[in-house]
CSV table of C-alpha atoms in Angstrom, one decimal:
chain,number,residue,atom,x,y,z
A,1,ASP,CA,82.1,120.5,96.5
A,2,THR,CA,82.5,117.5,94.6
A,3,GLY,CA,81.5,115.0,97.2
A,4,VAL,CA,78.3,113.1,97.8
A,5,SER,CA,75.5,114.8,98.2
A,6,GLN,CA,72.0,114.1,99.9
A,7,ASP,CA,68.6,116.2,100.2
A,8,PRO,CA,67.1,116.9,102.5
A,9,ARG,CA,69.7,116.6,105.4
A,10,HIS,CA,66.6,116.3,107.9
A,11,LYS,CA,63.2,115.4,107.1
A,12,ILE,CA,60.2,115.8,109.7
A,13,THR,CA,56.7,113.9,108.7
A,14,LYS,CA,53.5,112.6,110.0
A,15,ARG,CA,52.7,108.9,110.1
A,16,GLY,CA,51.1,108.0,106.9
A,17,GLN,CA,52.7,110.6,104.2
A,18,ASN,CA,55.2,109.7,102.2
A,19,VAL,CA,58.7,111.2,101.8
A,20,THR,CA,61.3,111.0,98.8
A,21,PHE,CA,65.0,111.6,99.5
A,22,ARG,CA,67.9,112.2,97.1
A,23,CYS,CA,71.4,111.0,96.8
A,24,ASP,CA,73.9,113.1,94.4
A,25,PRO,CA,76.7,110.9,94.2
A,26,ILE,CA,80.2,111.5,93.1
A,27,SER,CA,80.0,112.0,89.5
A,28,GLU,CA,82.3,109.3,88.0
A,29,HIS,CA,81.1,106.9,90.8
A,30,ASN,CA,78.9,103.9,89.0
A,31,ARG,CA,77.8,102.0,92.2
A,32,LEU,CA,75.6,104.2,94.6
A,33,TYR,CA,74.4,102.4,97.8
A,34,TRP,CA,71.5,103.2,100.3
A,35,TYR,CA,72.1,102.0,104.4
A,36,ARG,CA,69.7,102.9,106.9
A,37,GLN,CA,70.7,103.8,110.7
A,38,THR,CA,69.1,103.3,113.2
A,39,LEU,CA,70.1,105.0,116.7
A,40,GLY,CA,72.6,103.0,118.4
A,41,GLN,CA,73.2,101.1,115.5
A,42,GLY,CA,75.7,100.4,112.8
A,43,PRO,CA,74.3,101.4,109.4
A,44,GLU,CA,72.9,98.5,107.9
A,45,PHE,CA,72.5,98.1,103.7
A,46,LEU,CA,69.2,98.4,101.8
A,47,THR,CA,69.8,98.2,98.1
A,48,TYR,CA,72.5,99.2,95.4
A,49,PHE,CA,72.6,100.4,92.1
A,50,GLN,CA,75.3,98.9,89.1
A,51,ASN,CA,74.7,102.9,87.1
A,52,GLU,CA,70.8,102.5,86.5
A,53,ALA,CA,70.1,99.0,87.2
A,54,GLN,CA,69.5,98.1,90.8
A,55,LEU,CA,71.5,95.1,91.9
A,56,GLU,CA,70.4,94.0,94.9
A,57,LYS,CA,67.5,94.9,97.5
A,58,SER,CA,67.9,93.5,101.2
A,59,ARG,CA,65.1,92.4,103.4
A,60,LEU,CA,64.8,95.5,105.3
A,61,LEU,CA,63.6,97.3,102.4
A,62,SER,CA,59.9,96.6,102.3
A,63,ASP,CA,57.4,96.9,99.5
A,64,ARG,CA,56.6,100.8,100.9
A,65,PHE,CA,60.0,101.6,100.1
A,66,SER,CA,61.4,101.7,96.3
A,67,ALA,CA,64.5,103.5,94.9
A,68,GLU,CA,65.1,104.4,91.7
A,69,ARG,CA,68.4,105.5,89.6
A,70,PRO,CA,67.5,106.8,86.3
A,71,LYS,CA,69.9,107.8,83.9
A,72,GLY,CA,72.7,106.6,86.5
A,73,SER,CA,73.4,109.8,88.0
A,74,PHE,CA,71.3,110.6,91.1
A,75,SER,CA,69.2,108.2,93.1
A,76,THR,CA,65.7,108.9,94.8
A,77,LEU,CA,64.3,106.7,97.9
A,78,GLU,CA,60.7,106.8,98.4
A,79,ILE,CA,58.9,105.4,101.8
A,80,GLN,CA,55.5,105.4,101.2
A,81,ARG,CA,52.6,105.4,104.1
A,82,THR,CA,56.1,106.0,106.5
A,83,GLU,CA,55.9,104.4,110.1
A,84,GLN,CA,57.4,105.4,113.0
A,85,GLY,CA,59.5,102.4,112.9
A,86,ASP,CA,60.9,104.1,109.7
A,87,SER,CA,62.8,107.0,111.3
A,88,ALA,CA,66.2,106.6,111.0
A,89,MET,CA,69.3,107.7,109.8
A,90,TYR,CA,69.2,107.5,105.6
A,91,LEU,CA,73.0,107.5,104.3
A,92,CYS,CA,74.0,107.4,100.6
A,93,ALA,CA,77.3,106.0,99.5
A,94,SER,CA,79.1,106.0,96.0
A,95,SER,CA,82.0,104.1,94.5
A,96,LEU,CA,83.7,102.9,91.4
A,97,GLU,CA,83.5,99.4,90.9
A,98,TYR,CA,86.1,97.8,93.7
A,99,GLY,CA,86.7,100.8,95.0
A,100,GLU,CA,86.2,102.7,98.5
A,101,GLN,CA,82.7,103.8,99.5
A,102,PHE,CA,82.5,107.3,99.8
A,103,PHE,CA,79.2,109.0,102.1
A,104,GLY,CA,76.7,111.7,102.1
A,105,PRO,CA,75.7,113.3,104.8
A,106,GLY,CA,72.8,111.5,105.3
A,107,THR,CA,68.7,112.6,105.7
A,108,ARG,CA,67.7,112.1,109.2
A,109,LEU,CA,63.9,111.1,109.0
A,110,THR,CA,61.8,111.9,112.0
A,111,VAL,CA,57.9,110.2,112.2
A,112,LEU,CA,55.8,111.1,113.8
B,1,ALA,CA,76.9,85.7,106.4
B,2,GLN,CA,79.4,88.2,107.2
B,3,LYS,CA,79.3,89.7,111.0
B,4,ILE,CA,81.4,92.3,112.7
B,5,THR,CA,81.2,92.3,116.5
B,6,GLN,CA,82.7,95.9,118.4
B,7,THR,CA,82.5,94.7,122.2
B,8,GLN,CA,83.1,98.3,123.3
B,9,PRO,CA,80.4,100.8,123.7
B,10,GLY,CA,82.3,103.4,125.2
B,11,MET,CA,85.8,104.4,125.5
B,12,PHE,CA,87.5,107.5,127.6
B,13,VAL,CA,90.7,108.1,126.9
B,14,GLN,CA,93.4,111.1,128.0
B,15,GLU,CA,94.2,113.4,125.3
B,16,LYS,CA,97.6,112.1,123.8
B,17,GLU,CA,97.0,109.0,124.8
B,18,ALA,CA,97.0,106.1,122.3
B,19,VAL,CA,93.4,104.1,122.2
B,20,THR,CA,92.8,100.7,120.6
B,21,LEU,CA,89.4,100.2,119.2
B,22,ASP,CA,88.3,96.3,119.3
B,23,CYS,CA,87.1,94.4,116.4
B,24,THR,CA,86.1,91.0,115.5
B,25,TYR,CA,85.0,89.5,112.3
B,26,ASP,CA,83.0,86.5,111.0
B,27,THR,CA,83.0,85.3,107.5
B,28,SER,CA,83.2,82.6,105.4
B,29,ASP,CA,84.3,84.5,102.2
B,30,PRO,CA,88.4,83.5,101.3
B,31,SER,CA,89.1,87.2,100.2
B,32,TYR,CA,87.0,90.5,102.2
B,33,GLY,CA,88.0,94.2,103.0
B,34,LEU,CA,88.2,95.5,106.8
B,35,PHE,CA,87.4,99.0,106.9
B,36,TRP,CA,87.0,101.6,109.7
B,37,TYR,CA,85.0,104.5,109.5
B,38,LYS,CA,84.6,107.5,112.2
B,39,GLN,CA,81.3,109.0,112.7
B,40,PRO,CA,80.9,112.7,114.2
B,41,SER,CA,77.5,114.4,115.9
B,42,SER,CA,76.8,115.3,112.3
B,43,GLY,CA,76.5,112.1,111.0
B,44,GLU,CA,78.8,111.9,107.7
B,45,MET,CA,80.6,108.5,108.0
B,46,ILE,CA,84.6,109.6,107.4
B,47,PHE,CA,86.9,106.5,106.2
B,48,LEU,CA,90.1,106.2,107.9
B,49,ILE,CA,91.7,103.1,107.0
B,50,TYR,CA,91.3,99.7,105.0
B,51,GLN,CA,92.8,96.5,105.3
B,52,GLY,CA,92.3,93.4,102.3
B,53,SER,CA,92.2,90.5,103.8
B,54,TYR,CA,95.4,89.0,101.7
B,55,ASP,CA,97.5,92.2,102.7
B,56,GLN,CA,100.8,91.1,104.6
B,57,GLN,CA,101.2,93.9,106.0
B,58,ASN,CA,99.2,96.3,108.5
B,59,ALA,CA,97.7,99.4,107.0
B,60,THR,CA,99.0,102.6,108.3
B,61,GLU,CA,97.2,106.1,107.6
B,62,GLY,CA,98.7,108.9,109.5
B,63,ARG,CA,97.9,108.5,113.3
B,64,TYR,CA,95.8,105.5,112.5
B,65,SER,CA,96.8,102.0,111.9
B,66,LEU,CA,94.8,98.9,111.5
B,67,ASN,CA,95.9,95.9,113.9
B,68,PHE,CA,95.5,92.8,111.6
B,69,GLN,CA,95.8,89.2,113.1
B,70,LYS,CA,93.9,86.9,110.5
B,71,ALA,CA,94.0,84.1,112.4
B,72,ARG,CA,92.5,85.8,115.0
B,73,LYS,CA,89.8,87.1,112.9
B,74,SER,CA,90.1,90.3,114.5
B,75,ALA,CA,91.0,94.2,113.2
B,76,ASN,CA,91.6,96.4,116.1
B,77,LEU,CA,92.2,100.4,115.1
B,78,VAL,CA,94.6,102.2,117.0
B,79,ILE,CA,94.8,105.9,117.1
B,80,SER,CA,98.2,107.4,118.3
B,81,ALA,CA,98.3,110.9,120.3
B,82,SER,CA,94.8,111.0,120.5
B,83,GLN,CA,93.5,114.8,119.9
B,84,LEU,CA,89.9,116.0,121.4
B,85,GLY,CA,88.6,116.4,117.8
B,86,ASP,CA,88.9,112.5,117.7
B,87,SER,CA,85.4,112.0,119.9
B,88,ALA,CA,83.2,110.3,118.0
B,89,MET,CA,81.2,107.2,116.9
B,90,TYR,CA,83.6,104.5,115.4
B,91,PHE,CA,82.8,101.7,113.4
B,92,CYS,CA,84.7,98.7,111.6
B,93,ALA,CA,82.9,97.3,108.8
B,94,MET,CA,83.6,94.3,106.2
B,95,LYS,CA,83.0,94.5,102.4
B,96,GLU,CA,82.6,91.2,100.6
B,97,ILE,CA,85.4,91.8,97.6
B,98,GLN,CA,82.6,90.0,94.4
B,99,GLY,CA,79.2,90.7,94.1
B,100,ALA,CA,77.6,93.6,95.7
B,101,GLN,CA,80.5,94.5,97.8
B,102,LYS,CA,78.0,95.9,100.5
B,103,LEU,CA,79.3,97.0,103.7
B,104,VAL,CA,78.4,95.3,107.1
B,105,PHE,CA,79.0,97.4,110.0
B,106,GLY,CA,79.1,96.5,113.8
B,107,GLN,CA,78.0,98.3,116.1
B,108,GLY,CA,80.4,100.9,117.1
B,109,THR,CA,82.5,102.1,119.5
B,110,ARG,CA,81.5,105.8,121.0
B,111,LEU,CA,85.2,107.4,122.0
B,112,THR,CA,85.2,110.3,124.0
B,113,ILE,CA,88.6,112.3,124.4
B,114,ASN,CA,89.1,114.4,127.7
B,115,PRO,CA,91.6,117.2,128.1
């Protein structure tokens, strides 16, 4: 399968714990996006990378969130000191520059 | 700022009927792209159809067509001959052509196809 993959698919954690999600984009895609989707809402943009450079971050991305894309391949999204409000689906998408975004299956985070 | 509005929280349609899902948008950018995505209960966003702001013809992809009315700022999705497998959430989205090209989504419409 050469689509976008995300790991894990589901994560349950206790408030205050740190979590890390991984996204593997389509191999030739130089752009990678992270979105967050809460229940009953459409996805909202968090941040994006062009190759290894993080070029834009949403105001939704508080100081507890950090994202990396070392070597311009896979990306990780870490949330420190999780809060119940962080419970959401975290979606990753990749694209060529000016191309259509292809989404992964998402990571569903539940913070207890 | 770009904004997408989907005013139908839920739609119920009989199998084999056509259905129109509404989408209006707001932007000050002269160039933009409009998308429709399908999200089944599994959570993955599936691309359905794309319309560029300068495209003269309405986009079509199989049973999906996009009714683009630029002056009214609307981009409605039409699904012909609906099938049970079409039951899902449907999101309209807009993308800026320059810069981050991030997608801005509406709140979605839950479509249920009845047998």
